[in-house]
């Protein structure tokens, strides 16, 4: 009788210890998730601040490059401006794209055209076929002024540590770039025009 009671007490204590360990693991996992989310939010804030923290065009391009390199983790990408007809993208700034064929991208029937037509970020592997000059494409982020698409950030190869995959926070960064990068560049153009006029007036 006493031995049975002892065994029951031991089993009850073992269950309690297991429950405590399970709760500790759950709280630890949740803490890490919250810590990662805080880091992601901090990165999103920094990205937005960097885009609107200057009225110098080259510094805005530099800010875009730093976001794509350091926060997204891409080693080959270009910042392009769409021609008036929308049939081509002309390279304005880049990182890692030394091949002359990337200076101008023809907007064919592939993923880049889809991004420009819809104004939505398009990822490699999305519905729709890529064309030959999109063989190494990772993502195409349209640059929008309101509802008008004026260019794109075209991402090719990711950094090795990304493992060939985009994270959830990358989608949020792409949304920020899609809606904030073009207005930031546009403001530098206005500042350049009206700033020069103001200086000449003085």
PDB file of C-alpha atoms in Angstrom:
ATOM      1  CA  UNK A   1       0.000   0.000   0.000  1.00  0.00           C
ATOM      2  CA  UNK A   2       2.755   2.449   0.954  1.00  0.00           C
ATOM      3  CA  UNK A   3       4.792   1.396  -2.091  1.00  0.00           C
ATOM      4  CA  UNK A   4       1.820   2.041  -4.391  1.00  0.00           C
ATOM      5  CA  UNK A   5       1.290   5.466  -2.836  1.00  0.00           C
ATOM      6  CA  UNK A   6       4.964   6.263  -3.320  1.00  0.00           C
ATOM      7  CA  UNK A   7       4.820   5.247  -6.981  1.00  0.00           C
ATOM      8  CA  UNK A   8       1.718   7.363  -7.541  1.00  0.00           C
ATOM      9  CA  UNK A   9       3.391  10.374  -5.931  1.00  0.00           C
ATOM     10  CA  UNK A  10       6.489   9.861  -8.060  1.00  0.00           C
ATOM     11  CA  UNK A  11       4.433   9.597 -11.255  1.00  0.00           C
ATOM     12  CA  UNK A  12       2.505  12.738 -10.302  1.00  0.00           C
ATOM     13  CA  UNK A  13       5.751  14.641  -9.695  1.00  0.00           C
ATOM     14  CA  UNK A  14       7.201  13.378 -12.989  1.00  0.00           C
ATOM     15  CA  UNK A  15       4.099  14.634 -14.826  1.00  0.00           C
ATOM     16  CA  UNK A  16       4.418  18.025 -13.119  1.00  0.00           C
ATOM     17  CA  UNK A  17       8.101  18.256 -14.060  1.00  0.00           C
ATOM     18  CA  UNK A  18       7.248  17.347 -17.680  1.00  0.00           C
ATOM     19  CA  UNK A  19       4.535  20.019 -17.742  1.00  0.00           C
ATOM     20  CA  UNK A  20       6.954  22.632 -16.382  1.00  0.00           C
ATOM     21  CA  UNK A  21       9.581  21.690 -18.974  1.00  0.00           C
ATOM     22  CA  UNK A  22       6.986  21.911 -21.758  1.00  0.00           C
ATOM     23  CA  UNK A  23       5.890  25.360 -20.565  1.00  0.00           C
ATOM     24  CA  UNK A  24       9.505  26.520 -20.338  1.00  0.00           C
ATOM     25  CA  UNK A  25      10.148  25.379 -23.897  1.00  0.00           C
ATOM     26  CA  UNK A  26       6.969  27.081 -25.142  1.00  0.00           C
ATOM     27  CA  UNK A  27       7.829  30.360 -23.377  1.00  0.00           C
ATOM     28  CA  UNK A  28      11.406  30.214 -24.666  1.00  0.00           C
ATOM     29  CA  UNK A  29      10.203  29.673 -28.245  1.00  0.00           C
ATOM     30  CA  UNK A  30       7.696  32.505 -27.938  1.00  0.00           C
ATOM     31  CA  UNK A  31      10.382  34.811 -26.523  1.00  0.00           C
ATOM     32  CA  UNK A  32      12.669  34.076 -29.480  1.00  0.00           C
ATOM     33  CA  UNK A  33       9.801  34.745 -31.898  1.00  0.00           C
ATOM     34  CA  UNK A  34       9.067  38.097 -30.227  1.00  0.00           C
ATOM     35  CA  UNK A  35      12.759  38.980 -30.222  1.00  0.00           C
ATOM     36  CA  UNK A  36      12.970  38.226 -33.947  1.00  0.00           C
ATOM     37  CA  UNK A  37       9.829  40.266 -34.622  1.00  0.00           C
ATOM     38  CA  UNK A  38      11.255  43.226 -32.702  1.00  0.00           C
ATOM     39  CA  UNK A  39      14.404  42.975 -34.796  1.00  0.00           C
ATOM     40  CA  UNK A  40      12.311  42.824 -37.983  1.00  0.00           C
ATOM     41  CA  UNK A  41      10.298  45.892 -36.968  1.00  0.00           C
ATOM     42  CA  UNK A  42      13.494  47.772 -36.167  1.00  0.00           C
ATOM     43  CA  UNK A  43      14.847  46.893 -39.624  1.00  0.00           C
ATOM     44  CA  UNK A  44      11.624  48.075 -41.290  1.00  0.00           C
ATOM     45  CA  UNK A  45      11.810  51.377 -39.408  1.00  0.00           C
ATOM     46  CA  UNK A  46      15.452  51.847 -40.356  1.00  0.00           C
ATOM     47  CA  UNK A  47      14.630  51.077 -43.995  1.00  0.00           C
ATOM     48  CA  UNK A  48      11.866  53.701 -44.119  1.00  0.00           C
ATOM     49  CA  UNK A  49      13.986  56.289 -42.309  1.00  0.00           C
ATOM     50  CA  UNK A  50      16.953  55.744 -44.617  1.00  0.00           C
ATOM     51  CA  UNK A  51      14.829  56.226 -47.732  1.00  0.00           C
ATOM     52  CA  UNK A  52      13.445  59.576 -46.580  1.00  0.00           C
ATOM     53  CA  UNK A  53      16.463  60.794 -44.634  1.00  0.00           C
ATOM     54  CA  UNK A  54      18.103  62.629 -47.530  1.00  0.00           C
ATOM     55  CA  UNK A  55      17.291  64.747 -50.578  1.00  0.00           C
ATOM     56  CA  UNK A  56      20.372  63.622 -52.480  1.00  0.00           C
ATOM     57  CA  UNK A  57      19.546  61.206 -55.314  1.00  0.00           C
ATOM     58  CA  UNK A  58      22.748  59.160 -55.019  1.00  0.00           C
ATOM     59  CA  UNK A  59      22.251  58.812 -51.271  1.00  0.00           C
ATOM     60  CA  UNK A  60      18.723  57.497 -51.853  1.00  0.00           C
ATOM     61  CA  UNK A  61      20.117  54.927 -54.296  1.00  0.00           C
ATOM     62  CA  UNK A  62      22.760  54.063 -51.702  1.00  0.00           C
ATOM     63  CA  UNK A  63      20.045  53.622 -49.070  1.00  0.00           C
ATOM     64  CA  UNK A  64      18.127  51.271 -51.383  1.00  0.00           C
ATOM     65  CA  UNK A  65      21.315  49.287 -51.994  1.00  0.00           C
ATOM     66  CA  UNK A  66      22.018  48.968 -48.257  1.00  0.00           C
ATOM     67  CA  UNK A  67      18.468  47.758 -47.608  1.00  0.00           C
ATOM     68  CA  UNK A  68      18.663  45.111 -50.324  1.00  0.00           C
ATOM     69  CA  UNK A  69      22.177  43.973 -49.375  1.00  0.00           C
ATOM     70  CA  UNK A  70      22.009  44.042 -45.582  1.00  0.00           C
ATOM     71  CA  UNK A  71      18.333  43.464 -44.799  1.00  0.00           C
ATOM     72  CA  UNK A  72      17.170  41.320 -47.717  1.00  0.00           C
ATOM     73  CA  UNK A  73      20.522  39.660 -48.385  1.00  0.00           C
ATOM     74  CA  UNK A  74      20.995  39.942 -52.138  1.00  0.00           C
ATOM     75  CA  UNK A  75      24.356  40.195 -53.908  1.00  0.00           C
ATOM     76  CA  UNK A  76      23.168  40.955 -57.446  1.00  0.00           C
ATOM     77  CA  UNK A  77      20.444  43.477 -58.185  1.00  0.00           C
ATOM     78  CA  UNK A  78      19.676  46.584 -60.184  1.00  0.00           C
ATOM     79  CA  UNK A  79      17.513  49.673 -59.692  1.00  0.00           C
ATOM     80  CA  UNK A  80      15.824  50.398 -63.010  1.00  0.00           C
ATOM     81  CA  UNK A  81      13.753  53.187 -64.539  1.00  0.00           C
ATOM     82  CA  UNK A  82      11.011  52.293 -66.984  1.00  0.00           C
ATOM     83  CA  UNK A  83      10.981  53.975 -70.377  1.00  0.00           C
ATOM     84  CA  UNK A  84       7.941  56.059 -71.312  1.00  0.00           C
ATOM     85  CA  UNK A  85       6.615  53.267 -73.517  1.00  0.00           C
ATOM     86  CA  UNK A  86       7.217  50.695 -70.786  1.00  0.00           C
ATOM     87  CA  UNK A  87       9.017  48.277 -73.127  1.00  0.00           C
ATOM     88  CA  UNK A  88      12.423  48.566 -71.458  1.00  0.00           C
ATOM     89  CA  UNK A  89      14.043  49.069 -68.072  1.00  0.00           C
ATOM     90  CA  UNK A  90      17.191  51.220 -67.962  1.00  0.00           C
ATOM     91  CA  UNK A  91      19.726  50.604 -65.184  1.00  0.00           C
ATOM     92  CA  UNK A  92      20.216  53.576 -62.843  1.00  0.00           C
ATOM     93  CA  UNK A  93      22.107  51.993 -59.969  1.00  0.00           C
ATOM     94  CA  UNK A  94      23.271  48.474 -59.203  1.00  0.00           C
ATOM     95  CA  UNK A  95      25.305  46.107 -57.075  1.00  0.00           C
ATOM     96  CA  UNK A  96      27.093  43.099 -58.552  1.00  0.00           C
ATOM     97  CA  UNK A  97      25.705  43.471 -62.089  1.00  0.00           C
ATOM     98  CA  UNK A  98      28.825  43.946 -64.165  1.00  0.00           C
ATOM     99  CA  UNK A  99      27.507  42.078 -67.210  1.00  0.00           C
ATOM    100  CA  UNK A 100      26.560  44.615 -69.947  1.00  0.00           C
ATOM    101  CA  UNK A 101      23.397  42.651 -70.739  1.00  0.00           C
ATOM    102  CA  UNK A 102      21.901  43.949 -67.490  1.00  0.00           C
ATOM    103  CA  UNK A 103      22.263  47.615 -68.530  1.00  0.00           C
ATOM    104  CA  UNK A 104      18.909  47.426 -70.286  1.00  0.00           C
ATOM    105  CA  UNK A 105      16.231  44.808 -69.713  1.00  0.00           C
ATOM    106  CA  UNK A 106      13.634  44.112 -72.338  1.00  0.00           C
ATOM    107  CA  UNK A 107      10.188  43.820 -70.823  1.00  0.00           C
ATOM    108  CA  UNK A 108       8.915  40.708 -72.568  1.00  0.00           C
ATOM    109  CA  UNK A 109       6.141  38.378 -71.510  1.00  0.00           C
ATOM    110  CA  UNK A 110       7.855  37.214 -68.317  1.00  0.00           C
ATOM    111  CA  UNK A 111       7.787  37.980 -64.623  1.00  0.00           C
ATOM    112  CA  UNK A 112       9.163  41.523 -64.918  1.00  0.00           C
ATOM    113  CA  UNK A 113       6.361  42.510 -67.276  1.00  0.00           C
ATOM    114  CA  UNK A 114       3.850  41.018 -64.866  1.00  0.00           C
ATOM    115  CA  UNK A 115       5.275  43.093 -62.003  1.00  0.00           C
ATOM    116  CA  UNK A 116       5.148  46.290 -64.058  1.00  0.00           C
ATOM    117  CA  UNK A 117       1.634  45.597 -65.338  1.00  0.00           C
ATOM    118  CA  UNK A 118       0.095  44.702 -61.978  1.00  0.00           C
ATOM    119  CA  UNK A 119       2.197  46.849 -59.640  1.00  0.00           C
ATOM    120  CA  UNK A 120       2.681  43.786 -57.445  1.00  0.00           C
ATOM    121  CA  UNK A 121       5.928  42.251 -56.241  1.00  0.00           C
ATOM    122  CA  UNK A 122       6.618  39.106 -58.272  1.00  0.00           C
ATOM    123  CA  UNK A 123       8.815  36.290 -56.947  1.00  0.00           C
ATOM    124  CA  UNK A 124      10.622  33.629 -58.941  1.00  0.00           C
ATOM    125  CA  UNK A 125       8.525  30.485 -59.056  1.00  0.00           C
ATOM    126  CA  UNK A 126       5.292  32.482 -59.051  1.00  0.00           C
ATOM    127  CA  UNK A 127       2.559  31.681 -61.516  1.00  0.00           C
ATOM    128  CA  UNK A 128       3.685  32.719 -64.959  1.00  0.00           C
ATOM    129  CA  UNK A 129       6.711  31.784 -67.003  1.00  0.00           C
ATOM    130  CA  UNK A 130      10.102  33.466 -66.873  1.00  0.00           C
ATOM    131  CA  UNK A 131      11.862  34.443 -70.082  1.00  0.00           C
ATOM    132  CA  UNK A 132      15.595  33.868 -70.870  1.00  0.00           C
ATOM    133  CA  UNK A 133      16.922  37.117 -69.347  1.00  0.00           C
ATOM    134  CA  UNK A 134      15.071  36.237 -66.116  1.00  0.00           C
ATOM    135  CA  UNK A 135      16.863  32.920 -65.598  1.00  0.00           C
ATOM    136  CA  UNK A 136      18.570  34.090 -62.383  1.00  0.00           C
ATOM    137  CA  UNK A 137      15.679  36.245 -61.191  1.00  0.00           C
ATOM    138  CA  UNK A 138      14.749  36.096 -57.496  1.00  0.00           C
ATOM    139  CA  UNK A 139      12.200  38.917 -57.333  1.00  0.00           C
ATOM    140  CA  UNK A 140      10.988  42.001 -59.170  1.00  0.00           C
ATOM    141  CA  UNK A 141       9.837  44.880 -56.988  1.00  0.00           C
ATOM    142  CA  UNK A 142       7.892  47.540 -58.944  1.00  0.00           C
ATOM    143  CA  UNK A 143       8.567  51.136 -57.948  1.00  0.00           C
ATOM    144  CA  UNK A 144       5.317  53.067 -57.727  1.00  0.00           C
ATOM    145  CA  UNK A 145       4.347  56.718 -57.633  1.00  0.00           C
ATOM    146  CA  UNK A 146       0.794  56.389 -56.448  1.00  0.00           C
ATOM    147  CA  UNK A 147      -0.693  53.849 -58.832  1.00  0.00           C
ATOM    148  CA  UNK A 148       1.833  54.499 -61.626  1.00  0.00           C
ATOM    149  CA  UNK A 149       4.800  52.130 -61.976  1.00  0.00           C
ATOM    150  CA  UNK A 150       7.919  54.122 -62.882  1.00  0.00           C
ATOM    151  CA  UNK A 151      10.634  51.512 -62.457  1.00  0.00           C
ATOM    152  CA  UNK A 152      11.666  48.380 -60.649  1.00  0.00           C
ATOM    153  CA  UNK A 153      14.239  46.823 -58.364  1.00  0.00           C
ATOM    154  CA  UNK A 154      15.225  43.553 -59.998  1.00  0.00           C
ATOM    155  CA  UNK A 155      16.883  41.061 -57.653  1.00  0.00           C
ATOM    156  CA  UNK A 156      18.948  38.204 -58.998  1.00  0.00           C
ATOM    157  CA  UNK A 157      21.193  36.021 -56.792  1.00  0.00           C
ATOM    158  CA  UNK A 158      20.775  36.005 -53.014  1.00  0.00           C
ATOM    159  CA  UNK A 159      23.679  35.837 -50.573  1.00  0.00           C
ATOM    160  CA  UNK A 160      24.749  32.234 -49.754  1.00  0.00           C
ATOM    161  CA  UNK A 161      23.604  32.512 -46.114  1.00  0.00           C
ATOM    162  CA  UNK A 162      20.026  33.057 -47.319  1.00  0.00           C
ATOM    163  CA  UNK A 163      19.965  29.456 -48.502  1.00  0.00           C
ATOM    164  CA  UNK A 164      18.140  30.509 -51.651  1.00  0.00           C
ATOM    165  CA  UNK A 165      15.025  31.469 -49.681  1.00  0.00           C
ATOM    166  CA  UNK A 166      13.272  34.707 -48.848  1.00  0.00           C
ATOM    167  CA  UNK A 167      11.947  35.248 -45.315  1.00  0.00           C
ATOM    168  CA  UNK A 168       8.569  36.658 -44.290  1.00  0.00           C
ATOM    169  CA  UNK A 169      10.133  40.000 -43.348  1.00  0.00           C
ATOM    170  CA  UNK A 170      11.577  40.250 -46.890  1.00  0.00           C
ATOM    171  CA  UNK A 171       8.033  40.571 -48.235  1.00  0.00           C
ATOM    172  CA  UNK A 172       7.450  43.516 -45.886  1.00  0.00           C
ATOM    173  CA  UNK A 173      10.718  45.109 -47.000  1.00  0.00           C
ATOM    174  CA  UNK A 174       9.662  44.664 -50.629  1.00  0.00           C
ATOM    175  CA  UNK A 175       6.354  46.402 -49.887  1.00  0.00           C
ATOM    176  CA  UNK A 176       8.216  49.335 -48.310  1.00  0.00           C
ATOM    177  CA  UNK A 177      10.571  49.588 -51.281  1.00  0.00           C
ATOM    178  CA  UNK A 178       7.680  49.337 -53.756  1.00  0.00           C
ATOM    179  CA  UNK A 179       5.756  52.226 -52.193  1.00  0.00           C
ATOM    180  CA  UNK A 180       8.515  54.388 -50.667  1.00  0.00           C
ATOM    181  CA  UNK A 181      11.581  54.152 -52.930  1.00  0.00           C
ATOM    182  CA  UNK A 182      10.090  55.886 -55.988  1.00  0.00           C
ATOM    183  CA  UNK A 183       8.657  58.841 -53.991  1.00  0.00           C
ATOM    184  CA  UNK A 184      12.034  59.218 -52.279  1.00  0.00           C
ATOM    185  CA  UNK A 185      13.807  59.415 -55.663  1.00  0.00           C
ATOM    186  CA  UNK A 186      11.086  61.728 -57.011  1.00  0.00           C
ATOM    187  CA  UNK A 187      11.589  64.100 -54.066  1.00  0.00           C
ATOM    188  CA  UNK A 188      15.298  64.304 -54.865  1.00  0.00           C
ATOM    189  CA  UNK A 189      14.367  65.339 -58.426  1.00  0.00           C
ATOM    190  CA  UNK A 190      12.062  68.062 -57.128  1.00  0.00           C
ATOM    191  CA  UNK A 191      14.694  69.255 -54.688  1.00  0.00           C
ATOM    192  CA  UNK A 192      17.266  69.355 -57.472  1.00  0.00           C
ATOM    193  CA  UNK A 193      14.986  71.391 -59.754  1.00  0.00           C
ATOM    194  CA  UNK A 194      13.505  73.803 -57.231  1.00  0.00           C
ATOM    195  CA  UNK A 195      16.668  73.991 -55.180  1.00  0.00           C
ATOM    196  CA  UNK A 196      18.624  75.090 -58.255  1.00  0.00           C
ATOM    197  CA  UNK A 197      15.901  77.622 -59.104  1.00  0.00           C
ATOM    198  CA  UNK A 198      15.955  78.992 -55.571  1.00  0.00           C
ATOM    199  CA  UNK A 199      19.738  79.275 -55.637  1.00  0.00           C
ATOM    200  CA  UNK A 200      19.693  81.139 -58.970  1.00  0.00           C
ATOM    201  CA  UNK A 201      16.967  83.457 -57.662  1.00  0.00           C
ATOM    202  CA  UNK A 202      19.090  84.295 -54.649  1.00  0.00           C
TER     203      UNK A 202
END
